[in-house]
């Protein structure tokens, strides 16, 4: 069955809901004030009243319909509705606009749209009845329909390009405003400030210029609006498709599905939804869960003694603050959080700033805190494990010194370094090293034993004994060789200032 009211509204401009009826610009005369009322009768027929005096027959004829179209018809039980006939005449629509800062208030500035019967359109500006703007910039104009939103105390608005798209949404009770600048320009900041503290849904036209237009506006609204989200046009939408082309159900669905993402992307990546910036502890816990937790649920970053240590697959080397800050920025750069609005639950960009990141990192230190009394090597969890002082972390596992057993790497073993080579139980005796030591201390085996103990102490990673070994001797007596060998055993990244020379 055809709906005569819907059929009429499809052929009218400036449609808006008014109680149980609709108001629109009358096509039978030059209507600037939406003087045509459209309502549904008890029998389903469409009732028309032009407050300027145009007859119903004149209104119907001007949009290419017949009087019979005012009555519902059935095309069979489930047959499709009869398609609306095409326009048979040009239709001119005038949209009144004003300058955002209040200047030129005594003048009548209109955006005129001419929809031709052949489907083409033409638009121009008039200032006090004369074509052109005579020096007034379109970027200075207020958003179309913003006064209606402000008068109603609205806290949300859908921002579209063009007056016709805004009127289409307003006709189905969706608060909508429009830019009137064209895609090449965006409204001035004074115009956009009318959206301050609002939840704004950006609905771009489905073409490159339309997307670019809304992207530039989004950059300005970032510091103005409370939340900014995007409508993504359907993948099969033709070029130029906008809100005026969407059915009411599709329009409402797209708005509820709006997301804070780049609409240029052909496929939208999964968004990371985190707590709001006002909940830094929640953000830190989510960051740890997503980035700093292994497959077994072990936290692999620890705030310890004023810094951070991070598990690298073998041990827990220090992680500098700049790296932590960079990782936090990277995680939150494209994150979003949920905001409850009158349009429903929306996703707002987390938008990391210096202060937000500082709060998140401070919370991260609290969430990952490890008591400063923990002295490596130490086990962070587990029972019945080997004495950590009997373990040396190598490239291919953890060597248990008492029985020479090689254990798998384990993040529960908190130790700051590993040696850069693999343990080889079948390695040959270091004859050249032993010969070198014999040349140094051929009559002093105790010195060789002491050096061996100090090498073992350094390899263990234990610093609890607080001991230092001082090698004293003349030039080219072997001190540098010993220091270089120990440096290579420990790994250069584990050594600082090994000599005083």
Tab-separated table of C-alpha atoms in Angstrom:
chain	number	residue	atom	x	y	z
A	1	UNK	CA	0.000	0.000	0.000
A	2	UNK	CA	1.301	3.443	-0.890
A	3	UNK	CA	1.564	6.020	1.902
A	4	UNK	CA	0.274	9.286	0.393
A	5	UNK	CA	1.833	11.422	3.137
A	6	UNK	CA	5.268	9.864	2.590
A	7	UNK	CA	4.823	10.275	-1.175
A	8	UNK	CA	4.096	13.982	-0.774
A	9	UNK	CA	6.955	14.587	1.640
A	10	UNK	CA	9.376	12.991	-0.821
A	11	UNK	CA	8.454	15.743	-3.293
A	12	UNK	CA	8.639	18.688	-0.895
A	13	UNK	CA	11.523	20.754	0.460
A	14	UNK	CA	12.118	22.198	3.901
A	15	UNK	CA	10.143	19.420	5.571
A	16	UNK	CA	10.015	19.474	9.358
A	17	UNK	CA	7.820	17.768	11.910
A	18	UNK	CA	5.241	19.911	13.721
A	19	UNK	CA	3.315	17.887	16.281
A	20	UNK	CA	1.438	15.175	14.414
A	21	UNK	CA	1.801	16.993	11.097
A	22	UNK	CA	4.627	18.262	8.881
A	23	UNK	CA	5.463	21.722	7.597
A	24	UNK	CA	7.139	22.274	4.227
A	25	UNK	CA	7.731	24.959	1.642
A	26	UNK	CA	4.760	25.198	-0.670
A	27	UNK	CA	5.850	24.398	-4.255
A	28	UNK	CA	2.921	26.325	-5.757
A	29	UNK	CA	4.316	29.733	-4.809
A	30	UNK	CA	7.633	31.325	-3.800
A	31	UNK	CA	7.530	30.102	-0.222
A	32	UNK	CA	10.254	31.265	2.157
A	33	UNK	CA	8.612	30.341	5.429
A	34	UNK	CA	7.395	26.729	5.110
A	35	UNK	CA	3.699	27.601	4.902
A	36	UNK	CA	2.407	24.227	3.681
A	37	UNK	CA	0.966	21.866	6.309
A	38	UNK	CA	0.741	18.129	5.561
A	39	UNK	CA	-1.140	15.683	7.785
A	40	UNK	CA	-2.750	12.244	7.615
A	41	UNK	CA	-6.525	11.938	7.719
A	42	UNK	CA	-8.431	9.259	9.630
A	43	UNK	CA	-8.862	7.267	6.409
A	44	UNK	CA	-5.144	7.448	5.569
A	45	UNK	CA	-5.435	10.163	2.938
A	46	UNK	CA	-3.070	13.143	2.857
A	47	UNK	CA	-4.467	16.500	3.952
A	48	UNK	CA	-2.860	19.681	2.556
A	49	UNK	CA	-3.241	23.236	3.793
A	50	UNK	CA	-1.253	26.133	2.328
A	51	UNK	CA	-1.447	29.042	4.743
A	52	UNK	CA	-0.642	31.393	1.854
A	53	UNK	CA	-3.863	30.359	0.114
A	54	UNK	CA	-2.705	27.960	-2.606
A	55	UNK	CA	-5.289	25.330	-3.511
A	56	UNK	CA	-4.671	21.651	-2.947
A	57	UNK	CA	-4.940	21.032	-6.685
A	58	UNK	CA	-2.267	23.666	-7.394
A	59	UNK	CA	0.093	22.169	-4.841
A	60	UNK	CA	-0.369	18.650	-6.181
A	61	UNK	CA	0.059	19.688	-9.805
A	62	UNK	CA	3.209	21.704	-9.104
A	63	UNK	CA	5.062	18.581	-7.983
A	64	UNK	CA	3.828	16.364	-10.807
A	65	UNK	CA	1.304	14.328	-8.828
A	66	UNK	CA	-2.412	13.727	-9.286
A	67	UNK	CA	-5.241	14.280	-6.821
A	68	UNK	CA	-5.639	10.497	-6.649
A	69	UNK	CA	-2.169	10.324	-5.133
A	70	UNK	CA	-3.600	11.864	-1.962
A	71	UNK	CA	-5.386	8.566	-1.231
A	72	UNK	CA	-3.814	5.243	-0.200
A	73	UNK	CA	-3.695	2.523	-2.835
A	74	UNK	CA	-2.948	-1.181	-2.608
A	75	UNK	CA	-1.023	-2.982	-5.363
A	76	UNK	CA	-1.965	-6.450	-4.152
A	77	UNK	CA	-1.317	-8.174	-0.843
A	78	UNK	CA	2.439	-7.727	-0.826
A	79	UNK	CA	3.107	-5.874	-4.060
A	80	UNK	CA	5.535	-3.007	-4.215
A	81	UNK	CA	4.318	0.544	-3.852
A	82	UNK	CA	3.714	2.473	-7.076
A	83	UNK	CA	6.839	4.523	-7.824
A	84	UNK	CA	6.486	8.259	-7.511
A	85	UNK	CA	6.274	10.066	-10.832
A	86	UNK	CA	9.187	12.298	-11.772
A	87	UNK	CA	9.093	16.062	-11.443
A	88	UNK	CA	7.571	17.871	-14.418
A	89	UNK	CA	8.718	21.395	-13.513
A	90	UNK	CA	11.687	23.196	-12.021
A	91	UNK	CA	11.523	23.742	-8.265
A	92	UNK	CA	13.172	26.708	-6.576
A	93	UNK	CA	13.897	26.627	-2.826
A	94	UNK	CA	15.229	29.535	-0.757
A	95	UNK	CA	17.159	29.075	2.487
A	96	UNK	CA	17.570	32.054	4.818
A	97	UNK	CA	20.975	32.311	6.512
A	98	UNK	CA	22.706	34.825	8.766
A	99	UNK	CA	26.236	35.880	9.606
A	100	UNK	CA	27.526	34.116	12.715
A	101	UNK	CA	28.778	37.231	14.522
A	102	UNK	CA	25.464	39.076	14.115
A	103	UNK	CA	26.618	41.562	11.501
A	104	UNK	CA	24.442	42.307	8.439
A	105	UNK	CA	21.414	41.367	10.545
A	106	UNK	CA	19.229	43.908	8.754
A	107	UNK	CA	19.897	42.284	5.393
A	108	UNK	CA	18.187	39.289	3.855
A	109	UNK	CA	20.786	36.717	2.785
A	110	UNK	CA	19.456	33.656	0.986
A	111	UNK	CA	20.926	30.530	-0.531
A	112	UNK	CA	18.803	29.639	-3.554
A	113	UNK	CA	18.541	26.102	-4.897
A	114	UNK	CA	16.996	25.304	-8.251
A	115	UNK	CA	16.135	21.644	-8.848
A	116	UNK	CA	15.445	21.210	-12.534
A	117	UNK	CA	12.969	18.743	-13.976
A	118	UNK	CA	15.821	16.962	-15.759
A	119	UNK	CA	17.447	16.100	-12.405
A	120	UNK	CA	20.184	18.728	-12.501
A	121	UNK	CA	20.489	21.461	-9.928
A	122	UNK	CA	21.861	24.972	-9.640
A	123	UNK	CA	22.594	27.068	-6.553
A	124	UNK	CA	23.400	30.727	-6.019
A	125	UNK	CA	23.452	33.403	-3.324
A	126	UNK	CA	21.288	36.502	-3.042
A	127	UNK	CA	21.795	39.497	-0.777
A	128	UNK	CA	18.714	41.683	-0.414
A	129	UNK	CA	17.328	40.297	-3.663
A	130	UNK	CA	20.489	40.757	-5.726
A	131	UNK	CA	22.590	37.859	-6.891
A	132	UNK	CA	25.961	37.552	-5.184
A	133	UNK	CA	27.195	38.325	-1.693
A	134	UNK	CA	29.028	41.577	-2.424
A	135	UNK	CA	32.053	40.785	-0.288
A	136	UNK	CA	30.451	38.697	2.474
A	137	UNK	CA	32.321	35.390	2.882
A	138	UNK	CA	30.325	32.173	3.075
A	139	UNK	CA	32.662	31.014	5.855
A	140	UNK	CA	31.193	33.752	8.067
A	141	UNK	CA	27.678	32.280	7.935
A	142	UNK	CA	26.128	30.524	10.905
A	143	UNK	CA	25.227	26.868	10.596
A	144	UNK	CA	21.855	26.343	8.979
A	145	UNK	CA	19.136	25.446	11.555
A	146	UNK	CA	21.480	26.170	14.491
A	147	UNK	CA	18.960	28.627	15.937
A	148	UNK	CA	16.323	25.883	16.174
A	149	UNK	CA	18.792	23.619	17.988
A	150	UNK	CA	19.814	26.384	20.390
A	151	UNK	CA	16.221	27.408	21.085
A	152	UNK	CA	15.400	23.861	22.071
A	153	UNK	CA	18.359	23.625	24.439
A	154	UNK	CA	19.788	20.781	22.387
A	155	UNK	CA	22.884	18.934	23.530
A	156	UNK	CA	23.455	17.024	20.303
A	157	UNK	CA	23.358	17.702	16.593
A	158	UNK	CA	24.025	15.930	13.325
A	159	UNK	CA	26.183	18.146	11.098
A	160	UNK	CA	25.648	17.664	7.367
A	161	UNK	CA	26.661	19.495	4.202
A	162	UNK	CA	23.837	21.475	2.677
A	163	UNK	CA	20.450	22.724	3.780
A	164	UNK	CA	18.424	20.030	2.031
A	165	UNK	CA	20.172	17.264	3.984
A	166	UNK	CA	19.570	19.079	7.280
A	167	UNK	CA	15.888	19.577	6.495
A	168	UNK	CA	15.546	15.897	5.613
A	169	UNK	CA	16.841	14.843	9.024
A	170	UNK	CA	14.844	17.502	10.852
A	171	UNK	CA	11.745	16.149	9.139
A	172	UNK	CA	12.167	12.864	11.026
A	173	UNK	CA	12.850	14.560	14.363
A	174	UNK	CA	16.651	14.296	14.211
A	175	UNK	CA	18.379	17.494	15.385
A	176	UNK	CA	20.412	18.545	12.372
A	177	UNK	CA	22.461	21.534	11.264
A	178	UNK	CA	24.274	22.144	8.007
A	179	UNK	CA	27.224	23.954	6.575
A	180	UNK	CA	26.336	26.330	3.750
A	181	UNK	CA	29.861	27.043	2.554
A	182	UNK	CA	30.274	24.278	0.008
A	183	UNK	CA	32.890	21.554	0.351
A	184	UNK	CA	35.849	23.789	-0.508
A	185	UNK	CA	35.417	25.993	2.591
A	186	UNK	CA	34.463	25.400	6.199
A	187	UNK	CA	32.515	27.619	8.608
A	188	UNK	CA	34.460	30.093	10.721
A	189	UNK	CA	35.222	29.331	14.350
A	190	UNK	CA	32.430	31.655	15.528
A	191	UNK	CA	29.943	29.501	13.633
A	192	UNK	CA	31.331	26.251	15.032
A	193	UNK	CA	31.389	27.597	18.596
A	194	UNK	CA	27.598	27.255	18.531
A	195	UNK	CA	28.269	23.508	18.912
A	196	UNK	CA	30.293	23.998	22.101
A	197	UNK	CA	29.849	21.165	24.624
A	198	UNK	CA	27.517	19.307	22.250
A	199	UNK	CA	27.715	15.743	20.982
A	200	UNK	CA	28.236	16.156	17.240
A	201	UNK	CA	27.680	13.514	14.573
A	202	UNK	CA	29.461	14.359	11.313
A	203	UNK	CA	27.640	13.092	8.224
A	204	UNK	CA	29.822	13.677	5.138
A	205	UNK	CA	28.651	13.467	1.563
A	206	UNK	CA	29.861	10.220	-0.009
A	207	UNK	CA	32.608	11.736	-2.127
A	208	UNK	CA	36.162	12.994	-1.736
A	209	UNK	CA	35.338	16.700	-1.353
A	210	UNK	CA	32.614	15.909	1.183
A	211	UNK	CA	34.948	13.794	3.294
A	212	UNK	CA	37.684	16.425	3.175
A	213	UNK	CA	35.162	19.095	4.163
A	214	UNK	CA	34.132	17.207	7.292
A	215	UNK	CA	37.710	16.259	8.164
A	216	UNK	CA	38.689	19.927	8.344
A	217	UNK	CA	35.632	20.668	10.454
A	218	UNK	CA	36.449	17.746	12.767
A	219	UNK	CA	39.886	19.229	13.432
A	220	UNK	CA	38.246	22.482	14.558
A	221	UNK	CA	35.559	20.750	16.627
A	222	UNK	CA	38.175	18.753	18.512
A	223	UNK	CA	38.556	21.588	21.033
A	224	UNK	CA	34.926	22.728	20.868
A	225	UNK	CA	32.488	19.824	20.928
A	226	UNK	CA	32.028	17.355	23.776
A	227	UNK	CA	32.124	14.379	21.431
A	228	UNK	CA	32.637	14.038	17.678
A	229	UNK	CA	31.718	10.876	15.788
A	230	UNK	CA	31.321	10.008	12.107
A	231	UNK	CA	28.588	8.478	10.019
A	232	UNK	CA	30.077	6.054	7.508
A	233	UNK	CA	28.046	6.018	4.264
A	234	UNK	CA	27.002	2.559	3.020
A	235	UNK	CA	29.628	0.867	0.861
A	236	UNK	CA	27.252	0.805	-2.116
A	237	UNK	CA	26.276	4.471	-1.785
A	238	UNK	CA	26.706	6.384	-5.062
A	239	UNK	CA	28.991	9.399	-5.229
A	240	UNK	CA	27.422	12.413	-3.551
A	241	UNK	CA	25.024	10.340	-1.431
A	242	UNK	CA	23.975	12.273	1.684
A	243	UNK	CA	21.420	12.396	4.487
A	244	UNK	CA	18.675	13.543	2.122
A	245	UNK	CA	19.021	10.246	0.238
A	246	UNK	CA	18.646	8.026	3.310
A	247	UNK	CA	15.362	6.563	4.441
A	248	UNK	CA	14.340	7.425	8.016
A	249	UNK	CA	15.265	3.965	9.288
A	250	UNK	CA	18.645	4.024	7.554
A	251	UNK	CA	19.367	7.535	8.813
A	252	UNK	CA	18.644	6.610	12.427
A	253	UNK	CA	20.692	3.415	12.171
A	254	UNK	CA	23.718	5.151	10.666
A	255	UNK	CA	23.664	7.808	13.371
A	256	UNK	CA	23.538	5.224	16.147
A	257	UNK	CA	26.418	3.359	14.485
A	258	UNK	CA	28.535	6.512	14.151
A	259	UNK	CA	32.111	6.024	15.328
A	260	UNK	CA	35.135	8.291	15.905
A	261	UNK	CA	37.104	6.945	12.979
A	262	UNK	CA	38.658	8.163	9.751
A	263	UNK	CA	35.897	7.861	7.147
A	264	UNK	CA	38.439	7.802	4.322
A	265	UNK	CA	39.558	4.324	5.347
A	266	UNK	CA	38.002	1.629	3.190
A	267	UNK	CA	37.971	-0.743	6.138
A	268	UNK	CA	37.751	0.540	9.676
A	269	UNK	CA	40.231	-1.060	12.108
A	270	UNK	CA	39.001	-2.460	15.364
A	271	UNK	CA	38.837	0.312	17.914
A	272	UNK	CA	40.443	-0.025	21.328
A	273	UNK	CA	37.800	0.960	23.863
A	274	UNK	CA	39.356	2.045	27.155
A	275	UNK	CA	38.080	3.843	30.257
A	276	UNK	CA	37.738	7.611	30.089
A	277	UNK	CA	40.743	9.874	30.817
A	278	UNK	CA	39.065	10.708	34.129
A	279	UNK	CA	39.776	7.115	35.255
A	280	UNK	CA	43.564	6.766	34.867
A	281	UNK	CA	43.742	3.628	37.035
A	282	UNK	CA	41.255	1.912	34.744
A	283	UNK	CA	43.222	3.061	31.708
A	284	UNK	CA	46.462	1.723	33.221
A	285	UNK	CA	44.909	-1.668	33.987
A	286	UNK	CA	43.625	-1.921	30.412
A	287	UNK	CA	47.052	-0.921	29.060
A	288	UNK	CA	48.728	-3.614	31.164
A	289	UNK	CA	46.173	-6.221	30.091
A	290	UNK	CA	46.541	-5.406	26.384
A	291	UNK	CA	50.251	-4.620	26.083
A	292	UNK	CA	52.103	-5.866	29.153
A	293	UNK	CA	50.626	-9.287	29.954
A	294	UNK	CA	51.921	-12.574	28.525
A	295	UNK	CA	49.916	-15.608	27.427
A	296	UNK	CA	50.048	-17.052	30.950
A	297	UNK	CA	48.621	-13.886	32.512
A	298	UNK	CA	51.973	-12.702	33.888
A	299	UNK	CA	52.532	-8.945	34.060
A	300	UNK	CA	55.729	-8.298	32.115
A	301	UNK	CA	56.468	-4.746	33.199
A	302	UNK	CA	57.258	-3.594	36.731
A	303	UNK	CA	57.693	-0.212	38.347
A	304	UNK	CA	60.667	-0.768	40.640
A	305	UNK	CA	62.891	1.604	42.604
A	306	UNK	CA	61.807	4.725	40.738
A	307	UNK	CA	62.043	3.252	37.242
A	308	UNK	CA	60.668	0.442	35.129
A	309	UNK	CA	61.878	-3.046	34.286
A	310	UNK	CA	60.359	-5.030	31.425
A	311	UNK	CA	60.584	-8.710	30.558
A	312	UNK	CA	62.369	-9.140	27.198
A	313	UNK	CA	61.997	-12.890	26.854
A	314	UNK	CA	65.090	-13.681	28.934
A	315	UNK	CA	65.381	-11.230	31.803
A	316	UNK	CA	64.165	-7.891	33.185
A	317	UNK	CA	66.372	-5.046	31.876
A	318	UNK	CA	65.522	-1.444	32.695
A	319	UNK	CA	62.998	0.313	30.447
A	320	UNK	CA	63.603	4.056	30.252
A	321	UNK	CA	60.806	6.531	30.919
A	322	UNK	CA	60.818	7.925	27.371
A	323	UNK	CA	60.101	4.461	25.973
A	324	UNK	CA	57.256	3.918	28.437
A	325	UNK	CA	55.802	7.293	27.468
A	326	UNK	CA	56.099	6.486	23.761
A	327	UNK	CA	54.400	3.106	24.205
A	328	UNK	CA	51.573	4.708	26.187
A	329	UNK	CA	51.049	7.395	23.552
A	330	UNK	CA	51.046	4.743	20.829
A	331	UNK	CA	48.456	2.623	22.618
A	332	UNK	CA	46.090	5.530	23.325
A	333	UNK	CA	46.561	7.445	20.069
A	334	UNK	CA	43.589	5.769	18.377
A	335	UNK	CA	41.757	4.624	21.512
A	336	UNK	CA	38.198	5.680	22.295
A	337	UNK	CA	35.949	5.693	25.322
A	338	UNK	CA	32.188	5.499	25.762
A	339	UNK	CA	30.066	8.580	26.412
A	340	UNK	CA	26.357	8.453	27.175
A	341	UNK	CA	24.443	11.049	25.159
A	342	UNK	CA	20.863	11.722	24.202
A	343	UNK	CA	21.677	10.081	20.874
A	344	UNK	CA	22.698	6.924	22.715
A	345	UNK	CA	26.104	5.548	23.655
A	346	UNK	CA	28.795	7.170	21.531
A	347	UNK	CA	32.518	6.585	21.248
A	348	UNK	CA	34.724	9.616	21.819
A	349	UNK	CA	38.421	9.752	20.875
A	350	UNK	CA	40.664	9.393	23.924
A	351	UNK	CA	42.859	12.114	22.403
A	352	UNK	CA	46.104	11.715	24.417
A	353	UNK	CA	47.642	14.938	25.701
A	354	UNK	CA	50.653	15.602	27.902
A	355	UNK	CA	48.563	15.771	31.070
A	356	UNK	CA	46.424	12.728	30.213
A	357	UNK	CA	49.516	10.639	29.464
A	358	UNK	CA	51.203	11.816	32.664
A	359	UNK	CA	48.167	10.678	34.667
A	360	UNK	CA	48.086	7.334	32.856
A	361	UNK	CA	51.804	6.700	33.452
A	362	UNK	CA	51.506	7.604	37.126
A	363	UNK	CA	48.648	5.118	37.393
A	364	UNK	CA	50.718	2.562	35.463
A	365	UNK	CA	53.423	2.827	38.127
A	366	UNK	CA	50.828	2.119	40.811
A	367	UNK	CA	49.310	-0.836	38.958
A	368	UNK	CA	52.699	-2.470	38.246
A	369	UNK	CA	54.443	-1.529	41.502
A	370	UNK	CA	57.097	-3.953	42.757
A	371	UNK	CA	58.370	-3.437	46.291
A	372	UNK	CA	61.847	-1.867	46.360
A	373	UNK	CA	62.848	-4.467	48.935
A	374	UNK	CA	62.821	-7.126	46.201
A	375	UNK	CA	66.487	-7.813	45.454
A	376	UNK	CA	67.328	-9.619	42.196
A	377	UNK	CA	67.788	-12.389	41.492
A	378	UNK	CA	64.418	-13.267	43.024
A	379	UNK	CA	61.305	-15.236	42.175
A	380	UNK	CA	58.181	-13.095	41.767
A	381	UNK	CA	55.799	-16.040	42.091
A	382	UNK	CA	55.759	-19.780	42.617
A	383	UNK	CA	56.901	-22.227	45.280
A	384	UNK	CA	59.515	-24.973	45.428
A	385	UNK	CA	61.721	-23.256	42.864
A	386	UNK	CA	65.550	-23.360	42.813
A	387	UNK	CA	67.528	-20.818	44.785
A	388	UNK	CA	67.743	-17.844	42.386
A	389	UNK	CA	71.382	-17.292	43.401
A	390	UNK	CA	72.195	-20.659	41.814
A	391	UNK	CA	70.856	-19.576	38.424
A	392	UNK	CA	72.489	-17.850	35.448
A	393	UNK	CA	70.337	-16.672	32.547
A	394	UNK	CA	71.865	-17.550	29.174
A	395	UNK	CA	70.728	-17.137	25.584
A	396	UNK	CA	69.172	-20.609	25.481
A	397	UNK	CA	67.749	-20.946	28.996
A	398	UNK	CA	68.413	-20.646	32.708
A	399	UNK	CA	71.445	-22.603	33.878
A	400	UNK	CA	71.139	-24.223	37.306
A	401	UNK	CA	74.759	-24.165	38.454
A	402	UNK	CA	74.721	-26.973	41.068
A	403	UNK	CA	73.639	-29.671	38.591
A	404	UNK	CA	74.235	-27.893	35.255
A	405	UNK	CA	70.600	-28.395	34.248
A	406	UNK	CA	69.200	-25.953	31.685
A	407	UNK	CA	65.716	-24.636	32.529
A	408	UNK	CA	63.426	-22.692	30.168
A	409	UNK	CA	63.346	-18.908	30.401
A	410	UNK	CA	60.817	-17.810	32.998
A	411	UNK	CA	59.412	-14.292	33.591
A	412	UNK	CA	58.893	-15.182	37.243
A	413	UNK	CA	62.677	-14.964	37.733
A	414	UNK	CA	63.343	-11.302	38.382
A	415	UNK	CA	66.908	-10.677	37.245
A	416	UNK	CA	68.192	-7.679	35.357
A	417	UNK	CA	70.535	-9.262	32.845
A	418	UNK	CA	71.423	-12.377	30.888
A	419	UNK	CA	74.714	-13.415	29.337
A	420	UNK	CA	74.816	-12.980	25.548
A	421	UNK	CA	75.780	-16.557	24.709
A	422	UNK	CA	74.208	-19.986	24.928
A	423	UNK	CA	75.186	-22.590	27.472
A	424	UNK	CA	77.032	-25.513	25.863
A	425	UNK	CA	77.603	-28.498	28.179
A	426	UNK	CA	80.043	-29.969	25.657
A	427	UNK	CA	82.189	-26.859	25.233
A	428	UNK	CA	85.943	-27.490	25.133
A	429	UNK	CA	88.245	-26.392	27.943
A	430	UNK	CA	89.330	-22.709	27.549
A	431	UNK	CA	93.014	-23.560	27.192
A	432	UNK	CA	94.115	-20.142	25.963
A	433	UNK	CA	92.390	-18.415	28.884
A	434	UNK	CA	93.903	-20.781	31.398
A	435	UNK	CA	97.332	-20.329	29.847
A	436	UNK	CA	96.909	-16.561	30.048
A	437	UNK	CA	96.080	-16.755	33.755
A	438	UNK	CA	99.038	-19.060	34.378
A	439	UNK	CA	101.309	-16.504	32.725
A	440	UNK	CA	99.991	-13.798	35.042
A	441	UNK	CA	100.046	-15.744	38.304
A	442	UNK	CA	102.252	-18.786	37.774
A	443	UNK	CA	103.029	-18.938	41.482
A	444	UNK	CA	99.771	-17.488	42.861
A	445	UNK	CA	96.828	-19.904	42.391
A	446	UNK	CA	94.831	-17.992	45.035
A	447	UNK	CA	94.667	-14.941	42.749
A	448	UNK	CA	93.335	-17.114	39.926
A	449	UNK	CA	90.712	-18.565	42.273
A	450	UNK	CA	89.721	-15.085	43.451
A	451	UNK	CA	89.340	-13.873	39.867
A	452	UNK	CA	87.186	-16.914	39.126
A	453	UNK	CA	84.966	-16.095	42.110
A	454	UNK	CA	84.564	-12.488	40.978
A	455	UNK	CA	83.670	-13.619	37.441
A	456	UNK	CA	81.076	-15.974	38.892
A	457	UNK	CA	79.700	-13.233	41.146
A	458	UNK	CA	79.349	-10.870	38.174
A	459	UNK	CA	77.691	-13.561	36.051
A	460	UNK	CA	75.153	-14.343	38.786
A	461	UNK	CA	73.654	-10.855	38.618
A	462	UNK	CA	73.723	-10.612	42.402
A	463	UNK	CA	74.742	-7.220	43.819
A	464	UNK	CA	73.871	-7.930	47.415
A	465	UNK	CA	77.492	-8.475	48.574
A	466	UNK	CA	78.420	-4.929	47.520
A	467	UNK	CA	81.954	-5.918	46.572
A	468	UNK	CA	84.323	-4.446	43.997
A	469	UNK	CA	87.542	-5.938	42.647
A	470	UNK	CA	90.507	-3.700	41.957
A	471	UNK	CA	93.233	-4.965	39.614
A	472	UNK	CA	96.571	-3.225	40.223
A	473	UNK	CA	99.598	-3.694	37.989
A	474	UNK	CA	101.891	-2.107	35.418
A	475	UNK	CA	100.901	-1.292	31.843
A	476	UNK	CA	100.314	-4.293	29.555
A	477	UNK	CA	100.118	-6.624	32.513
A	478	UNK	CA	96.756	-8.149	31.495
A	479	UNK	CA	94.268	-5.854	33.235
A	480	UNK	CA	92.654	-4.749	29.959
A	481	UNK	CA	92.387	-8.306	28.666
A	482	UNK	CA	90.602	-9.404	31.850
A	483	UNK	CA	88.192	-6.444	31.612
A	484	UNK	CA	87.432	-7.145	27.939
A	485	UNK	CA	86.801	-10.845	28.541
A	486	UNK	CA	84.468	-10.088	31.455
A	487	UNK	CA	82.660	-7.456	29.353
A	488	UNK	CA	82.035	-9.992	26.573
A	489	UNK	CA	80.897	-12.597	29.106
A	490	UNK	CA	78.347	-10.234	30.626
A	491	UNK	CA	77.374	-8.472	27.411
A	492	UNK	CA	78.329	-4.905	26.658
A	493	UNK	CA	74.833	-3.658	27.528
A	494	UNK	CA	75.277	-5.039	31.062
A	495	UNK	CA	78.583	-3.270	31.753
A	496	UNK	CA	79.306	0.302	32.778
A	497	UNK	CA	82.781	1.861	33.207
A	498	UNK	CA	84.644	-1.478	33.533
A	499	UNK	CA	88.056	0.196	33.785
A	500	UNK	CA	89.519	3.295	35.390
A	501	UNK	CA	91.986	3.824	32.526
